[in-house]
Tab-separated table of C-alpha atoms in Angstrom:
chain	number	residue	atom	x	y	z
A	156	UNK	CA	11.094	15.239	-13.049
A	157	UNK	CA	7.576	13.836	-11.874
A	158	UNK	CA	6.683	14.708	-8.372
A	159	UNK	CA	4.847	12.280	-6.091
A	160	UNK	CA	4.629	12.065	-2.889
A	161	UNK	CA	4.668	7.880	-1.098
A	162	UNK	CA	4.121	5.383	-2.639
A	163	UNK	CA	0.814	2.819	-2.464
A	164	UNK	CA	1.220	-1.284	-2.323
A	165	UNK	CA	-2.771	-1.730	-3.236
A	166	UNK	CA	-3.008	-5.780	-3.812
A	167	UNK	CA	-5.507	-8.089	-3.452
A	168	UNK	CA	-5.427	-9.104	0.632
A	169	UNK	CA	-6.856	-12.832	2.009
A	170	UNK	CA	-8.101	-13.960	5.296
A	171	UNK	CA	-5.610	-13.955	8.385
A	172	UNK	CA	-8.115	-16.872	10.346
A	173	UNK	CA	-10.774	-19.386	9.918
A	174	UNK	CA	-13.682	-17.006	11.268
A	175	UNK	CA	-11.814	-13.546	8.645
A	176	UNK	CA	-12.447	-16.414	5.383
A	177	UNK	CA	-16.279	-16.198	4.978
A	178	UNK	CA	-16.489	-12.538	5.219
A	179	UNK	CA	-13.803	-12.177	3.200
A	180	UNK	CA	-15.147	-14.146	0.054
A	181	UNK	CA	-18.200	-12.030	0.362
A	182	UNK	CA	-16.182	-9.384	-0.175
A	183	UNK	CA	-15.132	-10.918	-2.868
A	184	UNK	CA	-18.146	-11.821	-4.657
A	185	UNK	CA	-19.608	-8.421	-3.661
A	186	UNK	CA	-22.371	-7.698	-5.882
A	187	UNK	CA	-23.414	-11.528	-7.016
A	188	UNK	CA	-26.090	-12.712	-5.103
A	189	UNK	CA	-23.562	-16.026	-4.029
A	190	UNK	CA	-24.458	-18.043	-0.794
A	191	UNK	CA	-22.159	-18.063	2.390
A	192	UNK	CA	-23.727	-22.041	1.684
A	193	UNK	CA	-21.556	-21.629	-2.251
A	194	UNK	CA	-18.826	-19.421	-0.281
A	195	UNK	CA	-18.247	-22.651	2.271
A	196	UNK	CA	-17.288	-25.201	-1.219
A	197	UNK	CA	-14.260	-21.954	-1.876
A	198	UNK	CA	-13.472	-21.316	2.036
A	199	UNK	CA	-12.091	-25.175	2.313
A	200	UNK	CA	-9.009	-24.445	0.361
A	201	UNK	CA	-8.009	-21.587	3.364
A	202	UNK	CA	-9.233	-23.564	6.092
A	203	UNK	CA	-7.003	-26.085	4.890
A	204	UNK	CA	-4.426	-23.228	5.853
A	205	UNK	CA	-5.669	-22.324	9.234
A	206	UNK	CA	-8.335	-20.383	7.212
A	207	UNK	CA	-4.426	-17.962	6.469
A	208	UNK	CA	-3.726	-17.038	3.514
A	209	UNK	CA	-0.278	-16.991	2.555
A	210	UNK	CA	-0.604	-12.743	0.488
A	211	UNK	CA	-0.618	-10.652	3.486
A	212	UNK	CA	2.528	-12.196	4.876
A	213	UNK	CA	3.757	-11.244	1.265
A	214	UNK	CA	2.844	-8.233	0.889
A	215	UNK	CA	4.288	-6.871	3.745
A	216	UNK	CA	7.354	-8.155	2.960
A	217	UNK	CA	7.337	-7.224	-0.378
A	218	UNK	CA	6.424	-3.652	1.332
A	219	UNK	CA	10.020	-4.122	3.945
A	220	UNK	CA	11.912	-5.062	0.633
A	221	UNK	CA	10.940	-1.777	-1.530
A	222	UNK	CA	11.172	0.718	1.780
A	223	UNK	CA	14.803	-1.569	1.985
A	224	UNK	CA	15.543	-1.008	-2.023
A	225	UNK	CA	14.238	2.658	-1.604
A	226	UNK	CA	16.141	3.448	1.295
A	227	UNK	CA	19.430	2.230	-1.181
A	228	UNK	CA	18.921	4.541	-3.980
A	229	UNK	CA	18.560	7.921	-1.660
A	230	UNK	CA	14.185	7.978	-3.283
A	231	UNK	CA	12.876	9.578	0.036
A	232	UNK	CA	9.219	7.702	-0.403
A	233	UNK	CA	6.954	6.175	2.441
A	234	UNK	CA	4.796	2.597	0.724
A	235	UNK	CA	1.664	2.237	2.657
A	236	UNK	CA	-0.311	-0.406	1.944
A	237	UNK	CA	-3.853	-1.200	1.861
A	238	UNK	CA	-5.400	-4.413	0.257
A	239	UNK	CA	-8.920	-4.251	-2.754
A	240	UNK	CA	-10.447	-7.150	-0.299
A	241	UNK	CA	-8.821	-7.176	3.228
A	242	UNK	CA	-7.254	-5.163	5.826
A	243	UNK	CA	-5.666	-2.411	5.295
A	244	UNK	CA	-8.261	-1.483	2.501
A	245	UNK	CA	-7.683	1.178	-0.154
A	246	UNK	CA	-8.938	3.706	1.745
A	247	UNK	CA	-7.624	3.058	5.221
A	248	UNK	CA	-3.926	3.184	3.158
A	249	UNK	CA	-5.170	6.853	1.195
A	250	UNK	CA	-6.530	7.904	4.828
A	251	UNK	CA	-3.509	6.977	5.982
A	252	UNK	CA	-0.995	8.905	3.669
A	253	UNK	CA	-3.469	12.539	3.479
A	254	UNK	CA	-3.399	12.420	7.156
A	255	UNK	CA	0.752	12.732	6.873
A	256	UNK	CA	0.763	14.757	3.837
A	257	UNK	CA	0.702	12.482	1.720
A	258	UNK	CA	-1.578	13.119	-1.014
A	259	UNK	CA	0.270	12.728	-5.024
A	260	UNK	CA	0.812	8.601	-4.810
A	261	UNK	CA	2.031	6.267	-7.085
A	262	UNK	CA	0.801	2.839	-6.237
A	263	UNK	CA	2.780	-0.407	-7.541
A	264	UNK	CA	-0.352	-2.849	-8.324
A	265	UNK	CA	-0.207	-6.878	-7.119
A	266	UNK	CA	-0.961	-6.936	-11.521
A	267	UNK	CA	1.995	-7.777	-13.666
A	268	UNK	CA	-1.340	-8.205	-16.842
A	269	UNK	CA	-3.573	-6.976	-18.671
A	270	UNK	CA	-6.846	-7.359	-17.244
A	271	UNK	CA	-10.569	-5.415	-15.980
A	272	UNK	CA	-8.857	-7.487	-12.415
A	273	UNK	CA	-5.458	-6.383	-12.765
A	274	UNK	CA	-5.970	-2.987	-14.645
A	275	UNK	CA	-9.993	-2.001	-14.019
A	276	UNK	CA	-11.483	-2.521	-10.872
A	277	UNK	CA	-7.811	-1.398	-9.372
A	278	UNK	CA	-9.017	2.280	-10.791
A	279	UNK	CA	-12.785	1.374	-10.209
A	280	UNK	CA	-11.452	0.756	-6.674
A	281	UNK	CA	-8.670	3.554	-6.981
A	282	UNK	CA	-11.664	5.711	-7.512
A	283	UNK	CA	-14.481	4.982	-5.619
A	284	UNK	CA	-12.151	5.013	-2.761
A	285	UNK	CA	-11.885	9.083	-3.669
A	286	UNK	CA	-14.800	9.878	-2.537
A	287	UNK	CA	-15.347	7.182	0.243
A	288	UNK	CA	-12.235	9.078	2.210
A	289	UNK	CA	-13.547	12.540	0.622
A	290	UNK	CA	-10.619	13.084	-1.015
A	291	UNK	CA	-11.947	14.013	-4.372
A	292	UNK	CA	-9.791	16.736	-5.843
A	293	UNK	CA	-7.056	16.247	-2.839
A	294	UNK	CA	-5.638	13.150	-3.318
A	295	UNK	CA	-5.095	11.709	-7.245
A	296	UNK	CA	-3.165	7.931	-7.743
A	297	UNK	CA	-1.150	7.720	-10.131
A	298	UNK	CA	0.349	2.847	-11.463
A	299	UNK	CA	3.111	1.661	-13.043
A	300	UNK	CA	2.685	0.298	-16.065
A	301	UNK	CA	2.404	-3.732	-16.412
A	302	UNK	CA	4.920	-5.093	-15.561
A	303	UNK	CA	4.642	-8.650	-17.879
A	304	UNK	CA	8.026	-8.040	-19.684
A	305	UNK	CA	10.235	-6.572	-17.509
A	306	UNK	CA	13.253	-7.965	-16.889
A	307	UNK	CA	12.949	-7.943	-12.876
A	308	UNK	CA	9.480	-9.911	-13.376
A	309	UNK	CA	10.308	-12.054	-15.838
A	310	UNK	CA	14.936	-13.033	-14.873
A	311	UNK	CA	13.438	-14.382	-11.645
A	312	UNK	CA	11.234	-16.982	-13.692
A	313	UNK	CA	14.390	-17.488	-16.276
A	314	UNK	CA	16.233	-18.704	-12.856
A	315	UNK	CA	13.150	-21.174	-12.002
A	316	UNK	CA	12.764	-22.939	-15.373
A	317	UNK	CA	16.591	-23.928	-16.135
A	318	UNK	CA	17.045	-24.546	-12.332
A	319	UNK	CA	14.208	-27.212	-12.444
A	320	UNK	CA	14.526	-28.441	-16.390
A	321	UNK	CA	18.732	-28.873	-15.834
A	322	UNK	CA	17.090	-31.677	-12.539
A	323	UNK	CA	13.739	-32.677	-14.737
A	324	UNK	CA	13.055	-36.179	-15.474
A	325	UNK	CA	13.323	-36.370	-18.981
A	326	UNK	CA	11.019	-36.112	-21.426
A	327	UNK	CA	9.982	-32.841	-19.594
A	328	UNK	CA	7.129	-30.578	-20.455
A	329	UNK	CA	7.164	-26.270	-19.219
A	330	UNK	CA	3.676	-25.749	-18.162
A	331	UNK	CA	3.682	-22.569	-17.639
A	332	UNK	CA	0.097	-21.367	-16.403
A	333	UNK	CA	-1.519	-18.395	-15.875
A	334	UNK	CA	-5.319	-17.802	-14.255
A	335	UNK	CA	-8.162	-18.632	-15.831
A	336	UNK	CA	-10.562	-15.406	-16.853
A	337	UNK	CA	-13.767	-15.107	-18.816
A	338	UNK	CA	-13.350	-15.520	-22.420
A	339	UNK	CA	-15.136	-12.821	-23.044
A	340	UNK	CA	-13.334	-9.879	-20.607
A	341	UNK	CA	-9.855	-11.602	-21.926
A	342	UNK	CA	-10.751	-11.127	-25.823
A	343	UNK	CA	-12.703	-7.225	-24.200
A	344	UNK	CA	-8.410	-7.378	-22.391
A	345	UNK	CA	-7.715	-5.851	-25.467
A	346	UNK	CA	-9.138	-7.033	-28.602
A	347	UNK	CA	-5.825	-5.533	-31.582
A	348	UNK	CA	-3.696	-8.874	-30.019
A	349	UNK	CA	-5.921	-11.075	-31.531
A	350	UNK	CA	-7.369	-14.657	-29.947
A	351	UNK	CA	-7.693	-13.978	-26.244
A	352	UNK	CA	-6.912	-10.221	-26.342
A	353	UNK	CA	-4.412	-8.830	-24.127
A	354	UNK	CA	-3.776	-11.218	-21.165
A	355	UNK	CA	-2.917	-14.450	-23.705
A	356	UNK	CA	-0.770	-12.234	-26.082
A	357	UNK	CA	1.074	-10.531	-23.311
A	358	UNK	CA	1.401	-14.311	-21.662
A	359	UNK	CA	2.269	-15.528	-24.610
A	360	UNK	CA	4.455	-13.213	-25.813
A	361	UNK	CA	6.004	-14.201	-21.725
A	362	UNK	CA	6.457	-18.060	-21.870
A	363	UNK	CA	8.262	-17.029	-25.176
A	364	UNK	CA	11.163	-14.912	-23.659
A	365	UNK	CA	11.849	-17.720	-21.005
A	366	UNK	CA	11.312	-20.571	-22.285
A	367	UNK	CA	14.501	-18.952	-25.860
A	368	UNK	CA	16.262	-18.464	-22.491
A	369	UNK	CA	16.335	-21.116	-19.590
A	370	UNK	CA	15.069	-24.310	-21.884
A	371	UNK	CA	15.872	-24.078	-25.757
A	372	UNK	CA	14.683	-26.834	-27.876
A	373	UNK	CA	11.568	-28.162	-24.255
A	374	UNK	CA	7.711	-28.494	-25.076
A	375	UNK	CA	6.366	-25.361	-23.424
A	376	UNK	CA	2.549	-24.404	-23.470
A	377	UNK	CA	0.400	-22.487	-21.344
A	378	UNK	CA	-2.621	-23.332	-19.006
A	379	UNK	CA	-5.510	-21.987	-17.101
A	380	UNK	CA	-5.920	-22.641	-13.170
A	381	UNK	CA	-8.737	-20.951	-10.246
A	382	UNK	CA	-11.954	-20.676	-12.984
A	383	UNK	CA	-15.036	-19.830	-10.908
A	384	UNK	CA	-18.239	-18.782	-11.368
A	385	UNK	CA	-21.404	-20.360	-14.171
A	386	UNK	CA	-19.947	-23.625	-15.831
A	387	UNK	CA	-21.614	-22.374	-19.009
A	388	UNK	CA	-20.256	-18.977	-19.698
A	389	UNK	CA	-16.667	-19.878	-21.275
A	390	UNK	CA	-13.519	-19.784	-19.457
A	391	UNK	CA	-9.925	-20.184	-20.913
A	392	UNK	CA	-8.963	-23.141	-21.145
A	393	UNK	CA	-7.235	-25.354	-21.455
A	394	UNK	CA	-7.641	-26.663	-17.327
A	395	UNK	CA	-3.875	-26.931	-16.282
A	396	UNK	CA	-5.052	-29.946	-15.111
A	397	UNK	CA	-6.282	-31.410	-18.217
A	398	UNK	CA	-3.055	-29.909	-19.858
A	399	UNK	CA	-1.414	-32.759	-17.102
A	400	UNK	CA	-3.085	-35.459	-18.466
A	401	UNK	CA	-3.274	-35.154	-21.452
A	402	UNK	CA	1.164	-34.285	-21.584
A	403	UNK	CA	0.989	-37.654	-19.776
A	404	UNK	CA	-1.364	-39.457	-22.555
A	405	UNK	CA	1.530	-38.461	-24.832
A	406	UNK	CA	5.199	-39.163	-23.359
A	407	UNK	CA	5.657	-36.826	-20.647
A	408	UNK	CA	7.697	-37.851	-18.100
A	409	UNK	CA	8.006	-34.610	-15.719
A	410	UNK	CA	6.091	-31.500	-15.858
A	411	UNK	CA	8.477	-28.379	-14.431
A	412	UNK	CA	5.378	-25.820	-14.129
A	413	UNK	CA	5.760	-21.851	-14.093
A	414	UNK	CA	3.333	-20.296	-12.347
A	415	UNK	CA	3.594	-16.858	-14.863
A	416	UNK	CA	0.465	-15.551	-13.442
A	417	UNK	CA	1.097	-15.241	-11.061
A	418	UNK	CA	3.652	-12.769	-8.425
A	419	UNK	CA	4.300	-14.428	-5.255
A	420	UNK	CA	2.724	-18.130	-3.951
A	421	UNK	CA	-0.634	-17.534	-3.048
A	422	UNK	CA	-3.685	-19.346	-1.759
A	423	UNK	CA	-3.659	-19.842	-5.906
A	424	UNK	CA	-0.930	-20.815	-6.755
A	425	UNK	CA	-0.821	-23.364	-3.653
A	426	UNK	CA	-3.365	-25.130	-3.440
A	427	UNK	CA	-4.369	-25.124	-7.036
A	428	UNK	CA	-0.566	-25.932	-8.391
A	429	UNK	CA	0.628	-27.006	-5.142
A	430	UNK	CA	-1.855	-29.399	-4.215
A	431	UNK	CA	-4.294	-29.867	-6.973
A	432	UNK	CA	-2.847	-29.979	-10.378
A	433	UNK	CA	0.481	-32.064	-7.833
A	434	UNK	CA	-1.901	-34.778	-6.708
A	435	UNK	CA	-3.183	-34.426	-11.162
A	436	UNK	CA	0.431	-35.431	-11.731
A	437	UNK	CA	0.952	-37.761	-9.064
A	438	UNK	CA	-2.432	-39.961	-10.176
A	439	UNK	CA	-1.258	-39.833	-13.928
A	440	UNK	CA	2.887	-41.251	-13.316
A	441	UNK	CA	4.318	-38.076	-14.236
A	442	UNK	CA	6.813	-35.572	-12.328
A	443	UNK	CA	6.238	-32.435	-10.098
A	444	UNK	CA	8.182	-29.164	-10.103
A	445	UNK	CA	6.520	-26.134	-9.642
A	446	UNK	CA	8.870	-22.408	-10.292
A	447	UNK	CA	8.806	-20.722	-7.682
A	448	UNK	CA	7.320	-16.804	-7.672
A	449	UNK	CA	8.597	-13.462	-8.348
A	450	UNK	CA	7.502	-12.999	-3.989
A	451	UNK	CA	10.997	-10.940	-3.260
A	452	UNK	CA	13.304	-11.738	-5.315
A	453	UNK	CA	16.270	-9.845	-5.661
A	454	UNK	CA	15.623	-8.604	-9.207
A	455	UNK	CA	12.111	-8.906	-8.960
A	456	UNK	CA	12.421	-5.994	-6.763
A	457	UNK	CA	15.392	-4.002	-8.044
A	458	UNK	CA	12.644	-4.108	-10.708
A	459	UNK	CA	9.450	-2.245	-9.288
A	460	UNK	CA	12.312	0.100	-7.750
A	461	UNK	CA	13.656	0.691	-11.151
A	462	UNK	CA	9.784	1.200	-12.587
A	463	UNK	CA	9.083	3.435	-9.750
A	464	UNK	CA	12.215	6.003	-10.548
A	465	UNK	CA	11.379	6.091	-14.678
A	466	UNK	CA	8.203	7.413	-13.738
A	467	UNK	CA	9.792	10.371	-10.991
A	468	UNK	CA	12.547	10.926	-13.809
A	469	UNK	CA	9.503	11.044	-17.159
A	470	UNK	CA	11.681	8.121	-18.629
A	471	UNK	CA	9.997	8.107	-22.331
A	472	UNK	CA	8.990	4.842	-24.009
A	473	UNK	CA	12.170	4.456	-26.390
A	474	UNK	CA	14.207	3.952	-22.904
A	475	UNK	CA	11.677	1.984	-20.667
A	476	UNK	CA	12.989	-1.823	-20.540
A	477	UNK	CA	10.374	-4.970	-21.895
A	478	UNK	CA	11.408	-8.151	-23.351
A	479	UNK	CA	8.876	-8.392	-25.988
A	480	UNK	CA	7.181	-6.851	-28.573
A	481	UNK	CA	4.285	-5.858	-26.841
A	482	UNK	CA	5.719	-3.550	-24.267
A	483	UNK	CA	6.851	-1.074	-23.207
A	484	UNK	CA	3.493	-1.497	-21.508
A	485	UNK	CA	1.898	2.381	-21.868
A	486	UNK	CA	1.276	4.445	-18.649
A	487	UNK	CA	-1.625	5.066	-16.861
A	488	UNK	CA	-4.214	8.287	-16.627
A	489	UNK	CA	-3.937	9.212	-13.213
A	490	UNK	CA	-6.647	8.940	-11.143
A	491	UNK	CA	-8.442	12.182	-9.610
A	492	UNK	CA	-11.766	10.575	-8.124
A	493	UNK	CA	-13.344	13.539	-10.874
A	494	UNK	CA	-13.338	12.384	-14.137
A	495	UNK	CA	-13.350	8.120	-16.269
A	496	UNK	CA	-9.864	8.531	-18.520
A	497	UNK	CA	-10.065	5.297	-19.164
A	498	UNK	CA	-12.814	2.460	-19.429
A	499	UNK	CA	-12.645	-0.315	-16.988
A	500	UNK	CA	-10.562	-2.641	-19.799
A	501	UNK	CA	-8.470	-0.068	-19.904
A	502	UNK	CA	-4.568	-0.369	-20.624
C-alpha cells in the first residue's frame, strides 16, 4: 500500500461577488498583459450571475460528498480544498494540511482530460505552492490519473444522454462539447495520438462510448466552446454555435448537448451552453436539451473514491477500470518541488 495523509481537492476557482470578478480574471490571465477594459468583456458573464461563479459552491458540495464516501469506506483521510485562481488558494490548503501534520497529499484535480491547463499547469501550481510555503522537501503532492474514461465519470453522461434522447424530438443529434484550446496545445498533449493529440483523442473516445451505450444509431459529433485569446491563433473547431447552425441546415430538429469536457455546471457551462448555445438553437429553430455534468452524482463521487483506493492499494494497470482503448491513463510523478520530473504538458 501507498501511504497518504490527506486528499487535496484541486480546482480552478471562481469569484463570489461583483468586487471579486476583475481580480479573479486578473489571476486567470496573469502574465498576458490584458487590460481591465478587455477583462470587462468577459466579466459580463459573471456580472450576469451577480458576480458569483457556481464553481466554488460545487466544489464545496463535492468536498462534502467525498468526505461522506471516504467515511463510509472507513478511509481515514481528511479532504483539503484549494484553487488555482481564487480563495482558498493552493498555498492556503497545503499550509493548513501541513499544520495538521498531513504532508503526503493525493490531489483530486477537477480536470478529467490531458492538456496543459488540466495537467501541466496544475503541476507547475503545485511546485510553486511548495516553494511559496517553504515546504519543499517536506510536503509531497501526487495526483489521480486522468479519469476521462473511468466508469464513474462516464456513467452520469450515459444516464443523461439516454434520458434526453428518449424525450427529444426527431431527427435528433447528440452534440458532445468540450473546452476549445489552441491547436498547438492540443498537439502537444500527445502527438502520438493523432491530430489534436491526446486531448482530442480522449474526447472522441469518450463520445464513442457514451453514444454507443446511450444513443445507438443516433448521429453525434464533437464541438468546442469558450474560445478566447488572439483571434489569429488557430483553436480547435467547430465552435458549438457554428455546429448547431450546420446541423439545422441539414434538417436536424433537436440537439442534445453533452458537456463531456466538464466536471460540474460552472460558469462556462451555464453561459456558453445554457445561454449562448441555447439562444443559437432557438434562432435556427432547433430544439435544445443540455445534459447535466457529473457534479456530485453518486456514481462520480464513488468513482473518485475508487480512484483514491486505486492509489492507496497500488492497483496494477491491468486491474484499473477504463472504458476506452486509451485507458487506463498512467499515474504522474510525485511533485516534491525540487525536480521537474514531467514536462509542462505531461501525461
